[in-house]
């Protein structure tokens, strides 16, 4: 009588299982699950025993015919690998779940429990789990065999050189390589006089590395040489050793350069004396008197390469007595420069005063100490300078302000940050004095990083856990330091933490 | 033996397809070996006639014809010779009638015993009348577990019935009320749902296919009350009560 639909409730009855007589709900086979399982075995045609090949040296498994897959025991990669090996079998059934059953690590057996579903009889889907046992056969993979035969075996090497007397560039490059993980494929890295050698197992790795170097530093076009190692006459295959020679331009930061006339003209008559302010894969040159900045592409540089006049080794300390600002503040490439006339004298020789023009008017105040190139006292041996006939060299070119005055600034001062280092083999043959020199240079490099935020841009600095701030709370204002935001917290995985996680599960 | 299990017609355990058993007669298909026929003959020959026949030239006679002790209905494509043969072999009180019906597999469409019949919902009105007339039954249009082929999914005798295993409890109650016999949902031939194709039954005998499990046999035995239902036993019981009342 009501307008609503009358819905008949249908409760499902129970029937007896046709085999074992227990009450069950009817299903398409009308047999209870146990009887079905005893009747039909869906894992009938599937393999229960498979052999997998394992390399004990590098803990990797063979994916026929040639690839080796690195995987830990009971890892996700190993599970995927094991399931993939059964691919032909698993086409007949549907895989629902797969998991490892623990086996002794040295039993050379890996057990995987697979849960599969298949349609049987008249439409019943039966789910069954079964265990597949993988027998691990040990066989060394090709790269390990080659390595075992001759540990020094490399296929390609990159010889990176820079013809300067310091190793600042290589310290910086080391940090860049660490940040970008570019030397991950290098078998060996060896330090050499005026450079570093990288050894790779694969020519393509070496080529990629050379390309990477070209993007972070002003390298020339690399030269390549090959050496025949072996020749298979039946196959006509040849094994070579390749060597790439890469040279970085000798122009570094804070170098004073006298441009050869050709280059000066091509850059728009840039004053022949320029300072190099930044080196990436371009070289940035700044004329300190006109504040004009120029970029030299690495191709441009290597078309007509030139050397620097004076480098930062030859910086001399000056005391500033008077500063007269001549120009307003200029913004050059996000740096502010102010041209000023200053009265300076060398710290070692107060007798001679110099009145010079400098671009550091924004940071110099009377009483400051600055570092600069002493062109008055230096003996130049450069063809390019002689080519300029009407040119008068300034007596001093100031480069940067010095913070050297603090007496307790000692070598190895603890810093709140630290750097990681690459695994570089040292050149043993050079002797102890070299090591001392390297340490001094490294310390200067770290100080450089502190003072120049733009240098830190491409690197990762890590928080130093062991740092205690020094007792002298006031280190003097203006001393540059690395702000905390720029530091990465170093990732530490300790044993206890890992175990705790396991127990929580 | 009250239940003859383990029957096979040419290696098929679908007994109900190749035979038709009622209280008054039994029809058997013409098969390759005589084993099928001799099974029926050994059990029934002295009680009711066992007739070898074909219908419409086929051997699936159990599914093509429907009948009870009062009559037999055959489809329109039965040949005249077959019809004549049936009329000759069956007892005189059994009326053999050929009906013109679109649904010609009458065995699949009609499930009947001596009092009541369930039919396919789309059966013609005239056919329904003929059924009521010839078989002397009350006709109900029904479905079993949502299936319209009531004749295949239900095996019926005067004492009980076995239906499709997926029949719901409400449906079972409803059908049981209509048919006035106890019904049970079960399977035949190791879980097959097509009950009437797997077995054939009358008031005292049942013939089941070879795949039928012991569980299924016990269900059949209990629902059709076949335990001691020999024809002589029934008569004996009846005689006792008759004598009682007589005195």
XYZ file of C-alpha atoms in Angstrom:
752
model
C 0.000 0.000 0.000
C 2.828 2.406 0.653
C 4.596 4.004 -2.241
C 7.977 2.619 -1.188
C 9.548 -0.342 -2.914
C 9.130 -3.596 -1.123
C 12.569 -5.162 -1.022
C 12.793 -8.825 -0.269
C 15.644 -9.674 2.042
C 17.583 -12.619 0.794
C 19.591 -14.347 3.448
C 21.978 -16.843 2.017
C 21.406 -20.347 3.202
C 24.083 -22.858 4.043
C 24.776 -26.080 2.280
C 26.910 -29.041 3.136
C 30.317 -29.194 1.518
C 30.019 -31.949 -1.033
C 33.195 -33.607 0.201
C 33.538 -33.194 3.906
C 29.984 -32.470 4.990
C 30.650 -29.298 6.941
C 28.199 -26.447 6.739
C 29.408 -23.679 4.491
C 28.088 -20.794 2.446
C 27.553 -21.780 -1.185
C 30.310 -20.824 -3.614
C 30.733 -21.524 -7.327
C 32.497 -24.802 -6.590
C 30.220 -25.751 -3.694
C 33.207 -27.179 -1.843
C 34.659 -25.829 1.352
C 38.051 -24.154 1.074
C 39.987 -27.029 2.578
C 38.429 -29.528 0.205
C 39.127 -27.199 -2.704
C 42.706 -26.844 -1.650
C 43.135 -30.572 -1.357
C 41.494 -31.020 -4.702
C 43.213 -28.404 -6.774
C 46.781 -27.268 -6.363
C 47.207 -24.021 -8.233
C 50.947 -24.073 -7.658
C 51.267 -27.266 -9.613
C 53.246 -26.158 -12.621
C 55.250 -23.487 -10.846
C 58.923 -23.762 -10.080
C 59.829 -24.161 -6.450
C 63.602 -24.261 -6.880
C 65.558 -21.661 -8.760
C 69.278 -21.030 -9.075
C 70.588 -17.493 -8.841
C 74.153 -16.398 -9.444
C 75.816 -14.203 -6.847
C 79.155 -12.395 -6.814
C 80.644 -12.607 -3.341
C 83.046 -9.689 -3.883
C 80.573 -7.002 -4.698
C 77.433 -8.677 -3.335
C 75.574 -8.488 -6.599
C 73.313 -10.868 -8.469
C 73.379 -11.791 -12.131
C 70.551 -10.705 -14.376
C 71.233 -12.787 -17.480
C 72.877 -12.376 -19.808
C 75.257 -9.709 -18.566
C 73.942 -7.216 -16.031
C 74.780 -7.456 -12.358
C 72.404 -6.027 -9.810
C 73.721 -4.940 -6.443
C 71.385 -5.938 -3.625
C 71.580 -6.648 0.081
C 70.045 -9.738 1.643
C 66.347 -9.269 2.450
C 66.195 -5.959 0.633
C 63.540 -4.569 -1.656
C 65.837 -4.855 -4.674
C 66.525 -8.509 -3.986
C 62.808 -9.230 -3.649
C 62.096 -7.560 -6.976
C 64.932 -9.512 -8.546
C 63.672 -12.847 -7.183
C 60.127 -12.214 -8.338
C 61.367 -11.158 -11.780
C 63.231 -14.441 -12.129
C 59.900 -16.245 -11.836
C 58.252 -14.086 -14.439
C 57.290 -16.879 -16.829
C 55.668 -18.828 -14.023
C 53.780 -15.904 -12.654
C 52.114 -15.269 -15.996
C 49.815 -18.208 -15.297
C 48.666 -17.011 -11.890
C 48.132 -13.661 -10.262
C 50.665 -12.618 -7.626
C 49.156 -11.043 -4.542
C 51.975 -10.925 -1.999
C 55.660 -11.754 -1.729
C 57.893 -11.736 1.304
C 61.170 -13.179 2.539
C 61.493 -16.061 4.946
C 64.593 -15.678 7.028
C 67.492 -17.981 6.191
C 71.013 -18.116 7.573
C 73.125 -15.633 5.600
C 75.809 -18.203 4.816
C 73.446 -21.038 3.947
C 73.384 -19.803 0.360
C 69.619 -20.139 0.239
C 67.060 -17.412 -0.171
C 63.446 -18.300 0.562
C 60.544 -16.259 -0.694
C 56.916 -16.887 0.221
C 54.586 -16.006 -2.621
C 50.820 -15.721 -2.371
C 49.070 -16.379 -5.695
C 45.490 -16.454 -6.928
C 44.022 -18.496 -9.738
C 40.585 -19.334 -11.065
C 39.655 -22.986 -10.759
C 36.641 -25.200 -11.494
C 33.662 -23.078 -12.359
C 34.728 -19.587 -11.412
C 36.060 -20.048 -7.887
C 39.178 -17.943 -7.236
C 41.521 -19.833 -4.985
C 44.362 -18.179 -3.084
C 47.361 -20.191 -2.062
C 50.795 -19.384 -0.732
C 53.897 -21.372 -1.505
C 57.591 -21.087 -0.846
C 60.239 -20.794 -3.532
C 63.783 -21.651 -2.616
C 66.597 -19.876 -4.442
C 69.953 -21.599 -4.410
C 72.739 -19.037 -4.496
C 75.614 -20.013 -6.726
C 78.791 -18.022 -6.235
C 80.539 -16.686 -9.278
C 82.680 -13.576 -9.567
C 81.312 -10.924 -11.832
C 83.451 -9.628 -14.675
C 84.467 -6.368 -13.063
C 85.515 -8.109 -9.863
C 87.519 -10.656 -11.868
C 89.302 -7.904 -13.681
C 89.914 -6.109 -10.435
C 91.238 -9.219 -8.754
C 93.595 -9.928 -11.623
C 95.150 -6.514 -11.455
C 93.952 -4.056 -8.835
C 95.462 -1.102 -10.638
C 93.450 -1.815 -13.716
C 91.882 1.284 -15.055
C 90.477 1.856 -18.508
C 90.351 5.636 -18.678
C 92.160 8.326 -16.778
C 91.735 12.069 -16.584
C 94.816 14.146 -15.889
C 93.760 17.470 -14.467
C 96.485 20.149 -14.334
C 96.812 23.805 -13.448
C 100.149 25.515 -13.939
C 100.220 27.586 -10.760
C 102.213 27.355 -7.609
C 99.340 26.825 -5.199
C 96.672 24.187 -4.762
C 93.706 26.421 -3.889
C 91.808 25.506 -7.006
C 92.141 21.823 -6.270
C 90.833 22.218 -2.710
C 87.857 24.082 -4.065
C 87.325 21.530 -6.837
C 87.456 18.714 -4.329
C 84.546 20.277 -2.446
C 82.586 20.823 -5.641
C 83.124 17.205 -6.668
C 81.898 16.075 -3.273
C 78.796 18.185 -3.492
C 77.829 16.931 -6.913
C 79.107 13.413 -6.347
C 80.877 13.604 -9.678
C 83.836 11.435 -8.720
C 81.655 8.552 -7.619
C 82.822 6.306 -10.462
C 86.510 6.981 -9.943
C 88.448 3.881 -9.012
C 91.402 5.832 -7.772
C 92.307 9.466 -7.306
C 95.956 10.385 -7.107
C 97.511 13.691 -6.263
C 100.251 14.894 -8.560
C 102.534 17.843 -8.845
C 100.392 20.736 -10.101
C 97.357 18.568 -10.510
C 95.264 15.487 -9.754
C 94.830 12.239 -11.695
C 91.472 10.457 -11.750
C 91.189 6.819 -12.846
C 87.965 5.301 -14.138
C 86.862 1.837 -15.125
C 84.851 3.009 -18.051
C 85.549 5.440 -20.880
C 82.104 6.967 -20.651
C 82.596 7.722 -16.969
C 85.789 9.569 -17.800
C 84.086 11.524 -20.576
C 81.255 12.487 -18.286
C 83.768 13.624 -15.704
C 85.607 15.765 -18.241
C 82.295 17.332 -19.208
C 81.517 18.063 -15.590
C 84.917 19.701 -15.110
C 84.211 21.897 -18.090
C 81.118 23.173 -16.384
C 82.660 24.131 -13.086
C 86.085 25.415 -14.066
C 87.618 27.111 -17.102
C 89.182 24.089 -18.749
C 90.530 23.867 -22.225
C 89.348 21.353 -24.769
C 90.712 18.119 -23.433
C 93.215 16.117 -25.403
C 92.789 12.401 -25.690
C 95.297 9.647 -26.201
C 94.856 5.892 -26.424
C 97.068 2.940 -25.810
C 96.295 -0.542 -27.075
C 96.265 -3.066 -24.251
C 95.006 -6.231 -25.860
C 93.568 -7.425 -29.098
C 91.291 -10.421 -29.615
C 92.048 -11.601 -33.121
C 89.087 -13.949 -33.353
C 86.535 -11.351 -32.301
C 88.321 -8.329 -33.641
C 87.759 -6.582 -30.334
C 90.362 -4.173 -29.052
C 90.959 -3.127 -25.451
C 92.403 0.334 -25.026
C 93.507 2.541 -22.177
C 92.364 6.111 -22.664
C 93.951 9.165 -21.131
C 92.374 12.603 -21.170
C 94.486 15.605 -20.421
C 92.587 18.596 -19.071
C 94.165 21.889 -18.162
C 92.576 24.565 -16.018
C 93.411 28.153 -16.780
C 96.108 29.557 -14.530
C 94.054 32.629 -13.679
C 92.803 32.450 -10.089
C 90.818 34.660 -7.803
C 92.594 37.795 -6.534
C 95.188 37.606 -9.281
C 96.497 40.755 -10.833
C 96.555 40.465 -14.599
C 97.987 42.635 -17.295
C 95.918 41.870 -20.350
C 97.742 41.428 -23.636
C 96.746 44.185 -26.105
C 94.702 41.846 -28.263
C 92.560 40.663 -25.399
C 92.190 44.146 -23.965
C 90.954 45.436 -27.302
C 88.563 42.509 -27.793
C 87.048 43.215 -24.395
C 86.424 46.816 -25.283
C 89.670 48.417 -24.243
C 89.536 47.166 -20.714
C 92.392 48.832 -18.819
C 95.348 46.558 -19.122
C 95.561 46.026 -15.398
C 92.638 43.970 -14.158
C 91.836 41.930 -11.111
C 90.264 38.547 -11.327
C 87.337 38.484 -8.927
C 85.648 35.194 -9.595
C 86.444 31.979 -11.402
C 83.785 29.432 -12.278
C 83.615 28.177 -15.830
C 83.845 31.856 -16.715
C 86.581 34.213 -15.561
C 85.362 37.505 -14.158
C 87.757 40.420 -14.620
C 87.325 43.731 -12.849
C 89.137 46.938 -13.722
C 89.770 48.465 -10.315
C 89.888 52.035 -11.565
C 86.890 52.126 -13.857
C 84.910 49.414 -12.055
C 84.115 47.766 -15.361
C 83.507 44.102 -15.170
C 84.035 41.585 -17.937
C 83.402 37.906 -18.340
C 85.701 35.655 -20.217
C 84.195 32.421 -21.414
C 86.579 29.508 -21.196
C 86.635 29.201 -24.977
C 87.425 32.885 -25.219
C 90.248 32.537 -22.751
C 91.832 29.543 -24.390
C 91.719 31.158 -27.793
C 94.366 33.545 -26.620
C 95.577 32.365 -23.228
C 97.458 34.752 -20.966
C 99.099 34.414 -17.593
C 98.546 36.503 -14.497
C 101.024 39.129 -13.493
C 100.985 38.658 -9.773
C 99.150 36.124 -7.696
C 97.921 36.187 -4.123
C 101.183 34.738 -2.864
C 102.747 38.066 -3.556
C 100.277 40.131 -1.549
C 101.904 42.576 0.824
C 100.420 44.091 3.944
C 99.680 47.790 4.006
C 98.495 50.087 6.739
C 95.827 52.587 5.738
C 96.288 56.103 7.024
C 93.709 58.112 5.211
C 90.723 57.469 3.035
C 89.090 60.028 0.743
C 86.007 58.836 -1.013
C 85.972 59.973 -4.584
C 82.960 58.319 -6.112
C 79.535 57.230 -4.997
C 78.774 53.634 -4.292
C 78.675 51.485 -7.389
C 76.915 48.215 -7.532
C 78.904 45.796 -9.604
C 77.377 42.350 -9.929
C 75.822 42.510 -6.450
C 79.017 43.805 -4.910
C 79.352 47.353 -3.771
C 82.518 49.206 -4.609
C 83.501 52.742 -3.778
C 86.440 54.397 -5.460
C 88.619 56.212 -2.975
C 92.034 57.799 -2.753
C 93.976 56.295 0.086
C 97.227 56.976 1.803
C 98.975 53.723 2.572
C 102.329 52.486 3.619
C 103.808 49.041 3.709
C 103.826 47.545 7.158
C 107.474 46.638 6.805
C 108.535 50.036 5.550
C 106.669 52.942 7.083
C 109.043 55.333 5.473
C 107.461 55.410 2.049
C 103.878 56.633 1.767
C 101.822 55.946 -1.299
C 98.803 57.902 -2.538
C 96.844 55.510 -4.645
C 93.372 55.015 -6.031
C 91.552 51.941 -4.870
C 88.173 50.353 -5.321
C 87.871 49.253 -1.704
C 86.615 52.562 -0.374
C 83.526 50.915 1.082
C 85.392 48.833 3.668
C 88.648 50.662 4.302
C 88.928 53.076 7.166
C 92.000 54.794 8.544
C 93.815 52.411 10.807
C 92.808 49.347 8.856
C 95.192 46.890 7.437
C 94.868 45.882 3.820
C 96.564 43.458 1.464
C 97.705 44.624 -1.915
C 100.167 44.183 -4.736
C 103.322 46.178 -4.458
C 103.926 47.268 -8.035
C 106.418 49.886 -6.885
C 108.851 47.455 -5.455
C 108.290 44.457 -7.645
C 110.422 43.405 -10.547
C 108.177 42.520 -13.433
C 109.150 40.173 -16.144
C 106.207 40.292 -18.436
C 106.113 40.843 -22.187
C 102.632 42.242 -22.086
C 103.517 45.114 -19.772
C 106.304 46.158 -22.071
C 103.901 46.287 -24.989
C 102.109 49.228 -23.430
C 104.389 52.114 -24.036
C 102.449 55.004 -22.569
C 101.138 53.132 -19.623
C 102.096 54.184 -16.096
C 101.777 51.418 -13.564
C 100.147 52.424 -10.285
C 102.338 51.817 -7.312
C 99.943 49.829 -5.218
C 96.798 47.964 -6.026
C 94.888 47.069 -2.872
C 93.024 43.755 -3.023
C 91.306 43.124 0.239
C 91.067 44.070 3.851
C 93.110 42.013 6.233
C 91.873 40.697 9.534
C 95.274 39.460 10.588
C 95.661 41.617 13.661
C 94.093 39.408 16.246
C 96.941 37.788 18.130
C 95.186 34.635 19.182
C 94.281 33.666 15.686
C 96.313 30.559 15.450
C 96.542 27.857 12.912
C 93.987 25.128 13.250
C 91.519 27.412 15.031
C 88.346 25.445 15.700
C 85.491 26.400 13.489
C 81.799 25.688 13.879
C 81.760 24.056 10.501
C 83.793 21.439 8.738
C 84.325 20.058 5.261
C 84.357 16.523 3.977
C 87.213 15.293 1.847
C 87.659 12.989 -1.099
C 89.764 9.896 -0.835
C 92.870 11.246 -2.568
C 96.057 9.239 -2.599
C 98.968 11.424 -1.729
C 102.062 11.541 -3.839
C 104.539 10.001 -1.448
C 107.622 10.932 -3.344
C 107.605 14.633 -2.632
C 108.673 14.725 0.999
C 107.572 16.221 4.283
C 108.027 19.908 3.547
C 105.327 19.612 0.960
C 102.873 18.376 3.529
C 103.549 21.428 5.708
C 103.000 23.716 2.765
C 99.758 21.967 1.914
C 98.458 22.425 5.432
C 99.179 26.138 5.326
C 97.417 26.410 2.003
C 94.447 24.442 3.277
C 94.142 26.757 6.256
C 94.191 29.753 3.940
C 91.526 28.091 1.820
C 89.264 27.616 4.829
C 89.761 31.254 5.772
C 88.874 32.201 2.224
C 85.651 30.274 2.494
C 84.758 32.106 5.665
C 85.322 35.480 4.112
C 83.545 34.936 0.831
C 79.936 33.822 0.850
C 79.848 33.493 -2.905
C 82.572 30.860 -2.773
C 80.480 28.792 -0.424
C 77.605 28.815 -2.853
C 78.581 25.675 -4.688
C 79.754 23.670 -1.698
C 78.249 21.882 1.266
C 79.459 22.813 4.699
C 78.653 20.564 7.576
C 77.921 21.396 11.165
C 80.870 20.591 13.356
C 79.628 18.715 16.410
C 82.898 19.067 18.256
C 83.073 22.802 18.086
C 83.295 24.720 21.323
C 83.160 28.505 20.974
C 86.428 30.005 22.077
C 86.729 31.665 25.476
C 87.259 35.082 23.945
C 83.631 35.982 23.452
C 84.362 39.144 21.602
C 86.365 38.182 18.608
C 86.219 41.689 17.275
C 83.488 43.061 15.075
C 83.643 42.551 11.420
C 85.384 39.207 11.559
C 83.674 37.141 8.926
C 82.013 33.922 9.924
C 79.721 31.357 8.377
C 76.105 31.794 9.444
C 74.395 28.737 10.885
C 71.758 28.565 8.160
C 74.318 27.583 5.596
C 75.509 24.550 7.452
C 74.160 21.086 6.736
C 73.675 18.725 9.614
C 75.798 15.725 8.939
C 73.738 12.535 8.638
C 74.611 10.153 11.442
C 73.255 6.663 11.675
C 74.138 5.084 14.978
C 73.679 1.417 15.887
C 71.306 2.037 18.800
C 68.896 4.119 16.814
C 68.619 1.463 14.145
C 67.931 -1.259 16.657
C 65.252 0.789 18.336
C 63.442 1.171 15.050
C 63.529 -2.575 14.543
C 61.981 -3.195 17.943
C 59.230 -0.729 17.406
C 58.057 -2.703 14.351
C 19.079 -50.502 -3.438
C 17.240 -47.217 -2.981
C 19.891 -45.029 -4.440
C 21.798 -46.151 -7.468
C 24.943 -44.017 -7.457
C 27.891 -44.427 -9.753
C 25.852 -44.303 -12.952
C 27.455 -43.164 -16.179
C 26.064 -42.643 -19.647
C 28.965 -42.953 -22.089
C 31.384 -41.586 -19.486
C 29.170 -38.651 -18.513
C 27.790 -38.526 -14.994
C 24.764 -36.412 -16.025
C 22.167 -39.083 -15.494
C 19.155 -36.793 -15.525
C 19.910 -35.673 -19.084
C 19.639 -39.114 -20.626
C 16.740 -40.538 -18.599
C 13.335 -39.624 -17.177
C 11.978 -41.418 -14.129
C 8.424 -41.132 -12.799
C 6.267 -43.265 -10.527
C 4.582 -44.997 -13.506
C 7.306 -45.405 -16.129
C 10.931 -44.788 -16.975
C 12.387 -43.469 -20.236
C 16.023 -44.198 -21.124
C 18.129 -42.904 -24.008
C 19.653 -45.207 -26.579
C 23.306 -45.383 -25.670
C 26.474 -46.956 -26.945
C 26.754 -49.673 -24.327
C 23.867 -51.334 -22.635
C 25.134 -50.617 -19.112
C 22.966 -47.573 -18.603
C 19.810 -49.348 -19.662
C 20.588 -52.475 -17.682
C 21.078 -50.398 -14.504
C 17.510 -49.116 -14.779
C 16.194 -52.430 -15.912
C 17.705 -54.346 -13.027
C 16.056 -52.075 -10.504
C 12.756 -51.215 -12.080
C 11.816 -53.808 -14.664
C 9.398 -55.732 -12.437
C 7.650 -52.610 -11.147
C 7.328 -50.154 -13.994
C 8.008 -50.249 -17.744
C 11.509 -49.087 -18.776
C 11.329 -47.702 -22.317
C 14.263 -47.021 -24.620
C 13.533 -44.056 -26.829
C 14.800 -40.936 -28.516
C 13.027 -37.597 -28.756
C 13.416 -35.396 -31.806
C 16.194 -37.731 -32.871
C 18.307 -36.788 -29.861
C 19.421 -38.662 -26.778
C 18.906 -35.853 -24.268
C 15.424 -37.051 -23.567
C 15.452 -36.164 -19.863
C 15.735 -32.478 -20.683
C 13.273 -32.415 -23.551
C 10.229 -34.024 -21.996
C 8.337 -33.537 -18.742
C 5.932 -35.907 -17.098
C 4.486 -37.628 -14.067
C 2.339 -40.676 -13.481
C -0.613 -39.065 -15.217
C 0.953 -38.004 -18.481
C 4.000 -37.155 -20.563
C 4.569 -33.955 -22.519
C 6.934 -33.989 -25.479
C 8.156 -31.033 -27.576
C 6.891 -30.107 -31.015
C 9.888 -31.562 -32.837
C 9.225 -35.111 -31.673
C 8.798 -37.318 -34.716
C 5.608 -39.223 -35.309
C 7.370 -42.575 -34.992
C 8.755 -41.633 -31.591
C 5.364 -40.464 -30.487
C 3.749 -43.686 -31.617
C 6.464 -45.759 -29.955
C 5.904 -43.950 -26.692
C 2.142 -44.342 -26.876
C 2.598 -48.046 -27.489
C 5.163 -48.688 -24.747
C 3.707 -46.672 -21.906
C 0.734 -47.807 -19.796
C -2.694 -46.704 -21.019
C -3.412 -44.293 -18.187
C -0.370 -42.222 -19.174
C -1.437 -39.594 -21.701
C 1.331 -38.721 -24.150
C 0.828 -35.244 -25.588
C 2.945 -33.268 -28.045
C 2.737 -29.534 -27.400
C 3.523 -26.601 -29.649
C 5.694 -24.387 -27.509
C 8.479 -21.983 -28.351
C 10.536 -23.272 -25.430
C 11.040 -26.789 -26.578
C 13.286 -28.133 -23.819
C 10.340 -28.968 -21.611
C 12.487 -30.863 -19.140
C 14.403 -27.667 -18.422
C 11.302 -25.534 -18.165
C 9.005 -27.708 -16.085
C 9.698 -29.377 -12.738
C 6.796 -31.485 -11.588
C 5.651 -34.261 -9.332
C 2.242 -35.874 -9.188
C 0.506 -32.885 -7.589
C 2.232 -29.648 -8.380
C 4.465 -28.204 -11.097
C 6.892 -25.270 -11.285
C 7.333 -23.716 -14.708
C 9.495 -21.268 -16.617
C 8.118 -17.740 -16.223
C 7.819 -17.166 -19.973
C 5.784 -20.256 -20.778
C 2.675 -19.791 -22.993
C -0.724 -19.590 -21.380
C -2.020 -22.507 -23.493
C 0.930 -24.646 -22.486
C 0.187 -23.951 -18.871
C -3.366 -25.071 -19.367
C -2.260 -28.229 -21.158
C 0.125 -29.006 -18.313
C -2.602 -28.583 -15.759
C -4.886 -30.719 -17.882
C -2.600 -33.546 -18.990
C -0.453 -33.896 -15.897
C -3.245 -33.121 -13.485
C -1.177 -30.671 -11.457
C -1.358 -27.173 -10.095
C 1.007 -24.921 -12.041
C 3.156 -22.160 -10.517
C 5.492 -19.864 -12.426
C 8.630 -19.514 -10.334
C 12.334 -18.914 -10.366
C 14.915 -20.825 -8.388
C 17.887 -18.838 -7.085
C 17.155 -16.251 -9.736
C 17.270 -18.837 -12.544
C 14.261 -19.193 -14.813
C 15.099 -22.750 -15.893
C 13.358 -24.299 -12.960
C 13.365 -27.740 -14.523
C 17.168 -27.988 -14.490
C 17.879 -26.588 -11.068
C 15.323 -28.589 -9.126
C 14.715 -32.332 -8.730
C 11.249 -33.036 -7.385
C 9.408 -36.091 -6.097
C 6.229 -36.465 -4.091
C 8.173 -36.690 -0.868
C 10.836 -34.016 -1.163
C 12.912 -31.817 -3.425
C 16.511 -30.770 -3.968
C 17.205 -27.273 -5.323
C 20.122 -25.102 -6.524
C 22.670 -24.523 -3.711
C 22.520 -20.721 -3.923
C 18.800 -20.557 -3.119
C 18.154 -18.154 -0.265
C 16.288 -19.199 2.849
C 13.245 -17.056 2.023
C 13.023 -18.623 -1.420
C 13.290 -22.085 0.057
C 10.420 -21.346 2.434
C 8.273 -19.916 -0.318
C 8.864 -22.824 -2.691
C 8.349 -25.323 0.055
C 4.975 -23.771 0.860
C 3.965 -23.864 -2.781
C 5.099 -27.416 -3.360
C 3.990 -28.723 0.035
C 7.133 -30.864 0.309
C 10.356 -30.373 2.271
C 13.079 -28.751 0.201
C 16.799 -28.586 0.716
C 19.511 -26.662 -1.163
C 22.344 -28.912 -2.198
C 24.627 -30.087 -4.941
C 25.076 -33.152 -7.085
C 28.020 -34.731 -8.882
C 30.759 -33.182 -6.735
C 29.479 -29.673 -6.417
C 27.535 -29.254 -9.644
C 24.607 -26.872 -9.347
C 22.485 -28.352 -12.129
C 20.559 -30.761 -9.932
C 18.030 -32.199 -12.335
C 20.697 -32.958 -14.926
C 22.779 -34.922 -12.449
C 20.118 -37.171 -11.022
C 16.647 -38.554 -11.571
C 14.248 -39.567 -8.806
C 10.795 -40.920 -8.038
C 9.084 -41.828 -4.792
C 11.194 -44.856 -3.980
C 14.316 -44.750 -6.194
C 17.012 -42.293 -7.098
C 19.696 -42.613 -9.735
C 22.792 -40.390 -9.298
C 25.858 -39.729 -11.415
C 29.200 -41.340 -10.701
C 30.848 -38.167 -9.338
C 28.340 -37.795 -6.522
C 30.082 -37.706 -3.142
C 28.931 -39.502 -0.036
C 27.792 -36.226 1.514
C 25.567 -35.463 -1.433
C 24.150 -38.981 -1.377
C 23.263 -38.671 2.281
C 21.527 -35.344 1.615
C 19.518 -36.910 -1.209
C 18.649 -39.887 0.878
C 17.370 -37.734 3.700
C 15.374 -35.199 1.702
C 13.690 -37.672 -0.619
C 13.057 -40.048 2.284
C 14.507 -42.967 0.430
C 15.726 -44.927 3.404
C 13.154 -47.611 3.498
C 10.871 -46.508 0.738
C 10.558 -49.776 -1.131
C 7.125 -50.028 -2.798
C 6.361 -53.129 -0.774
C 7.244 -51.345 2.476
C 4.775 -48.571 1.694
C 2.072 -51.059 0.990
C 2.825 -52.891 4.212
C 2.488 -49.684 6.219
C -0.697 -48.795 4.451
C -2.091 -52.313 5.045
C -1.427 -52.033 8.758
C -3.307 -48.756 9.025
C -6.100 -50.033 6.800
C -6.605 -53.055 8.941
C -6.633 -50.847 11.988
C -9.391 -48.676 10.749
C -11.319 -51.601 9.384
C -11.635 -53.083 12.760
